[in-house]
Coordinates of N, CA and C in Angstrom, one line a residue:
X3 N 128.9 110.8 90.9 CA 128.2 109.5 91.2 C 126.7 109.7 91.1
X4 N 126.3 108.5 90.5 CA 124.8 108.6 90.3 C 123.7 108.7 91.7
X5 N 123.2 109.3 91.8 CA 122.1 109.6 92.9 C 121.6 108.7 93.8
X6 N 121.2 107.1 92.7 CA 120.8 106.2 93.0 C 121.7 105.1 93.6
X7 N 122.9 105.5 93.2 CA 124.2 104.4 93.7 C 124.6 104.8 95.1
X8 N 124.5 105.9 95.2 CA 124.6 107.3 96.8 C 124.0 106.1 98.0
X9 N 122.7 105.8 97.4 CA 121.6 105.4 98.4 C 122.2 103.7 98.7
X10 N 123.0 103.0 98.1 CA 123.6 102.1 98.6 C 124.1 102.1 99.7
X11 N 123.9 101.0 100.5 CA 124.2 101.0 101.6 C 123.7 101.4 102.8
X12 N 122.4 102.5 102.8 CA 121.7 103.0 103.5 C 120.7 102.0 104.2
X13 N 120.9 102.1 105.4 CA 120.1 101.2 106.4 C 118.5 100.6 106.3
X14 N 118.1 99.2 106.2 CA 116.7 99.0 105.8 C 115.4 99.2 106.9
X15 N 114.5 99.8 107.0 CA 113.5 99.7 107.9 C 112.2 99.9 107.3
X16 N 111.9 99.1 108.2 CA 110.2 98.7 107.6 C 109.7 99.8 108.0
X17 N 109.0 100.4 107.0 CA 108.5 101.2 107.1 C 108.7 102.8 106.5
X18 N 110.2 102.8 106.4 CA 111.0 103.7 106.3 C 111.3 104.4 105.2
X19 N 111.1 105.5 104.7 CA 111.1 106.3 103.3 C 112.3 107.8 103.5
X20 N 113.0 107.5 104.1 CA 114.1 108.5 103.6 C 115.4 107.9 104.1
X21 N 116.9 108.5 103.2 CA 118.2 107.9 103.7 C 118.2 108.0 105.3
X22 N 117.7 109.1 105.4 CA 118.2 109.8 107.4 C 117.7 108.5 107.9
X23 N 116.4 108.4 107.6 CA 116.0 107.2 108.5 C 115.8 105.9 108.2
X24 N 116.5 105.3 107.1 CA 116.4 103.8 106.4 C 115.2 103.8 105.3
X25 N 114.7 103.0 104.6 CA 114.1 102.3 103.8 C 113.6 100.9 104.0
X26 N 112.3 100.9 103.7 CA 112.1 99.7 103.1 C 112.1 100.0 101.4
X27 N 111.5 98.9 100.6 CA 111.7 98.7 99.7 C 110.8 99.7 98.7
X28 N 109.2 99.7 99.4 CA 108.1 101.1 98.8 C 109.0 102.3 99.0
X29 N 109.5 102.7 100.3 CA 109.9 103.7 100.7 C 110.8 104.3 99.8
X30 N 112.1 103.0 99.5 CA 113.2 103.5 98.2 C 112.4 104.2 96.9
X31 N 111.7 103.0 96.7 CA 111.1 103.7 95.2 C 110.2 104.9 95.2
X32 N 109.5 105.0 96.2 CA 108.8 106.4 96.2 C 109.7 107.7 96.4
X33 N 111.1 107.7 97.0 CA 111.8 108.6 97.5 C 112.8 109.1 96.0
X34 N 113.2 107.8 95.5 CA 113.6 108.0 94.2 C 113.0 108.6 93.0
X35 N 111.8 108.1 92.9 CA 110.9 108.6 92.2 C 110.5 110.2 92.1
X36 N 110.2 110.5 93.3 CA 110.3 111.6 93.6 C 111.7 112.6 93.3
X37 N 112.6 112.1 93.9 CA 113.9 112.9 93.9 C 113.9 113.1 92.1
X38 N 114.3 111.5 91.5 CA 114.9 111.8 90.3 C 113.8 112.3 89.0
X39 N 112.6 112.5 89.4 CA 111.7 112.5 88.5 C 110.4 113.6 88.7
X40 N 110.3 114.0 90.1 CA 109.5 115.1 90.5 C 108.2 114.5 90.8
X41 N 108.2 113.4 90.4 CA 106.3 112.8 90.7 C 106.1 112.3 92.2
X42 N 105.1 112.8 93.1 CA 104.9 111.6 94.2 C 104.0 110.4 94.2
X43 N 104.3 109.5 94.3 CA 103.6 108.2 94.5 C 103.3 108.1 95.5
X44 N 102.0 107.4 95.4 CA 100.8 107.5 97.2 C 101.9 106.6 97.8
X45 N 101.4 106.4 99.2 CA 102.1 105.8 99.4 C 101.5 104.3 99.7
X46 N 100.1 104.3 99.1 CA 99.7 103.3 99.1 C 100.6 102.3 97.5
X47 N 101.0 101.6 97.4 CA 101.3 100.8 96.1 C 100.5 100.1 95.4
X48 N 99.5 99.8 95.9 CA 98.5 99.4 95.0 C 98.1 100.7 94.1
X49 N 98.3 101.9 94.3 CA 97.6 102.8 93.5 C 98.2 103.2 92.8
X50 N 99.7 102.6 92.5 CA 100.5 103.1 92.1 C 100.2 103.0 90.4
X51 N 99.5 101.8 89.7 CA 98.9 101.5 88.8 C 98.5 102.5 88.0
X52 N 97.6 104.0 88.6 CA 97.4 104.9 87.9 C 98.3 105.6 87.4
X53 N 99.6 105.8 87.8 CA 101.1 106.3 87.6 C 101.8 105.9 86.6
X54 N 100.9 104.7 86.0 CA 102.5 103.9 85.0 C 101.6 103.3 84.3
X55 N 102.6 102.3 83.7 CA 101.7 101.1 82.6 C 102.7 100.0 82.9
X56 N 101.8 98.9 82.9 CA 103.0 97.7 82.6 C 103.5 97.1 81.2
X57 N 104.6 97.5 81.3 CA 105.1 97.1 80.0 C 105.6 95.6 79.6
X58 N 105.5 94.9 78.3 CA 105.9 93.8 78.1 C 107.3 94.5 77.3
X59 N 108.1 92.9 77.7 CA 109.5 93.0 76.5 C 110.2 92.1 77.5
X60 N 111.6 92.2 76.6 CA 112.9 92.0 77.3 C 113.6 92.3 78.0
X61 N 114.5 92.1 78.5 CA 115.2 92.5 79.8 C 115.6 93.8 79.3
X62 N 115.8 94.0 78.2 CA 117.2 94.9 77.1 C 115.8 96.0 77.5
X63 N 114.3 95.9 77.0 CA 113.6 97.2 76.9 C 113.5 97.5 78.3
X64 N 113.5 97.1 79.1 CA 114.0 98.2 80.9 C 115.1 99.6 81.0
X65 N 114.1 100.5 81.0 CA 114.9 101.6 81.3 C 114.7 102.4 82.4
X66 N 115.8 103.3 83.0 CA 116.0 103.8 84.1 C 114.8 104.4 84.7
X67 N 114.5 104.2 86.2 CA 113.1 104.8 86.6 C 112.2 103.3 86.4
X68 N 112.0 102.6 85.6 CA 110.8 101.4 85.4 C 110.5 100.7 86.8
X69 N 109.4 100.4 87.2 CA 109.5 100.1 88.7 C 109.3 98.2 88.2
X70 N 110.5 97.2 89.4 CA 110.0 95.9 89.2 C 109.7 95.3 90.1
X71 N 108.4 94.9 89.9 CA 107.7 94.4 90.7 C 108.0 93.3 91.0
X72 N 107.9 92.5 92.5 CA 107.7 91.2 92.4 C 107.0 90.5 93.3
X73 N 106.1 89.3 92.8 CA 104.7 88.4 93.7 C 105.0 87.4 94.1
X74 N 105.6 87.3 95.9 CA 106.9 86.4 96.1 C 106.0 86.1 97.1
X75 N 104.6 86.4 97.4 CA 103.9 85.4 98.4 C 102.5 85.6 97.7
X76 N 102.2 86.1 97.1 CA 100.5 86.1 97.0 C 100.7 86.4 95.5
X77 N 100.1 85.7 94.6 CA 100.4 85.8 93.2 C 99.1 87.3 93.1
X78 N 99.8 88.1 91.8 CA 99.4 89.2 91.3 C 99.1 90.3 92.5
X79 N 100.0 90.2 93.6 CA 99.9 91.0 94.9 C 101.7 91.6 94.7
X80 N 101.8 92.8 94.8 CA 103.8 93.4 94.5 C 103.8 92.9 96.1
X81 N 104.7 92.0 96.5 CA 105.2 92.2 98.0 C 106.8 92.1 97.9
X82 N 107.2 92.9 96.6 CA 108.5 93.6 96.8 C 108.6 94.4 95.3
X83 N 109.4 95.2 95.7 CA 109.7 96.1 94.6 C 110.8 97.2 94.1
X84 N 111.4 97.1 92.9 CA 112.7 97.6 93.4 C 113.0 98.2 91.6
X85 N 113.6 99.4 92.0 CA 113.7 100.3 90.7 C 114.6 100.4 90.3
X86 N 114.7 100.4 88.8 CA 116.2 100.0 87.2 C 116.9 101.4 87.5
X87 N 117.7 101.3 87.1 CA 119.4 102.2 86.9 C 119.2 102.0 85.8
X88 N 119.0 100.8 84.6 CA 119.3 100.7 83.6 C 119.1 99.1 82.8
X89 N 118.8 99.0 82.0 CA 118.3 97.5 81.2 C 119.4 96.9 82.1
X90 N 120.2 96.7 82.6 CA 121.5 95.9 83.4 C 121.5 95.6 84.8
X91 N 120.6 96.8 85.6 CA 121.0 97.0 87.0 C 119.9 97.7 88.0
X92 N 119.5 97.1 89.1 CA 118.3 97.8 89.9 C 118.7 97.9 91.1
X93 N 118.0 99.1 91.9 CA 118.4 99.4 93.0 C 117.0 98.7 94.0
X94 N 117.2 97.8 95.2 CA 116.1 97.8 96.1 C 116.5 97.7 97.4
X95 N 115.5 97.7 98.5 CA 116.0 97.5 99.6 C 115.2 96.7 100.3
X96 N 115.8 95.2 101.0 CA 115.1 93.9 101.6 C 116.2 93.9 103.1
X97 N 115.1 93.5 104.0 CA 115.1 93.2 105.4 C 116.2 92.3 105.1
X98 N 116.3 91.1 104.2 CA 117.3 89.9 103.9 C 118.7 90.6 103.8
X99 N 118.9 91.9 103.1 CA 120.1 92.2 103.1 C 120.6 93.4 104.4
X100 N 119.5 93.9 104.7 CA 120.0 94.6 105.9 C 120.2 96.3 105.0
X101 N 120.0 96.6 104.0 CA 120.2 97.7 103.7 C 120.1 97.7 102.1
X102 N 119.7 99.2 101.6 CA 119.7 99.4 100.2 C 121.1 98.7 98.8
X103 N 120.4 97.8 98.3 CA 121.7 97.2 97.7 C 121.3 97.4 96.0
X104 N 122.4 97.7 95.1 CA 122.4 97.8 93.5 C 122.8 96.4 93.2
X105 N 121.7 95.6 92.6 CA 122.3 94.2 92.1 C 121.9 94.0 90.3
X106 N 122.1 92.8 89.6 CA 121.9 92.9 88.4 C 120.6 92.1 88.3
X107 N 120.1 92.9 87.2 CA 118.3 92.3 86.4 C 118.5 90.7 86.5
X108 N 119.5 90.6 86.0 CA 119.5 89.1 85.3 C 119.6 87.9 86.4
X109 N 119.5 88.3 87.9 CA 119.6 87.8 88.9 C 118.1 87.4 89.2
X110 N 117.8 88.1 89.2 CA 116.1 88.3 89.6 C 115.3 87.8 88.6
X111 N 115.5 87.7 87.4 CA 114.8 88.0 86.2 C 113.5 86.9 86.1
X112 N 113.9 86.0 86.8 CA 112.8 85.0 86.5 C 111.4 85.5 88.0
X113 N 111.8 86.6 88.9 CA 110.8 86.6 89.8 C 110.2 88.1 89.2
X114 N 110.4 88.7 88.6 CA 110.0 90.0 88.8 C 108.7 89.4 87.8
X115 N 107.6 90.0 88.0 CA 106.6 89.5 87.6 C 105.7 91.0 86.6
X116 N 106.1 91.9 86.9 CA 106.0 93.4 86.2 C 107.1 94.3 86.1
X117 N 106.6 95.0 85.2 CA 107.6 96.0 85.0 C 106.9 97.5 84.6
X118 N 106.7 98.2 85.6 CA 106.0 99.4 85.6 C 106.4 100.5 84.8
X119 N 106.1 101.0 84.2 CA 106.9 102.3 83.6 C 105.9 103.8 84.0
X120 N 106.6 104.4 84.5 CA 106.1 105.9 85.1 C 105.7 106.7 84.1
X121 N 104.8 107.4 83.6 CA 104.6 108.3 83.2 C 104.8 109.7 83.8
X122 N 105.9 110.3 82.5 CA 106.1 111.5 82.7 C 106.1 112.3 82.0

């Protein structure tokens, strides 16, 4: 099973950056990032900018690792964020669902407002 599918279900907390002790949604992607990729991301997210590029395209050019952003109270501000499995499927974690959930791109598609790509 994939690494990132593992972390389904794992409890959400503000503030929180490992399975042991919940997630919020920075938390997930900085923990994953790291695990599946070896890079650490500050844990500030605004700085995260220097780590990636935003990429333009379609849903189809999203690939595994791309971080998606979304500006769901303060326009050009990420106040949520949640990381691809694949052009099809992203993993994040929101206080609304209570824990780390895998749902599909095409659900969201019209809020995600960037799409980060890590340099590695």
């Amino acid at each position: 099973m994939d690494f990132m599918q593992e972390l389904v279900g794992v409890s959400y907390k503000d503030g929180g950056m490992s399975p042991k002790e919940g997630f919020d949604c920075f938390g997930l992607v900085r923990w994953v990032v790291r695990e599946g990729l070896g890079i650490i991301l500050p844990e500030n997210a605004l700085a995260w900018r220097k780590y990636g590029e935003v990429i333009e395209g379609r849903p189809k050019d999203i690939r595994r690792y791309d971080l998606l952003f979304f500006y769901l109270l303060i326009p050009d501000v990420a106040t949520h964020v949640g990381i691809a499995n694949s052009y099809k499927d992203f993993t994040h974690a929101g206080s609304t669902f209570g824990a780390v959930v895998c749902e599909p791109i095409s659900k969201y598609i019209e809020y995600i407002k960037a799409v980060g790509r890590i340099k590695t």
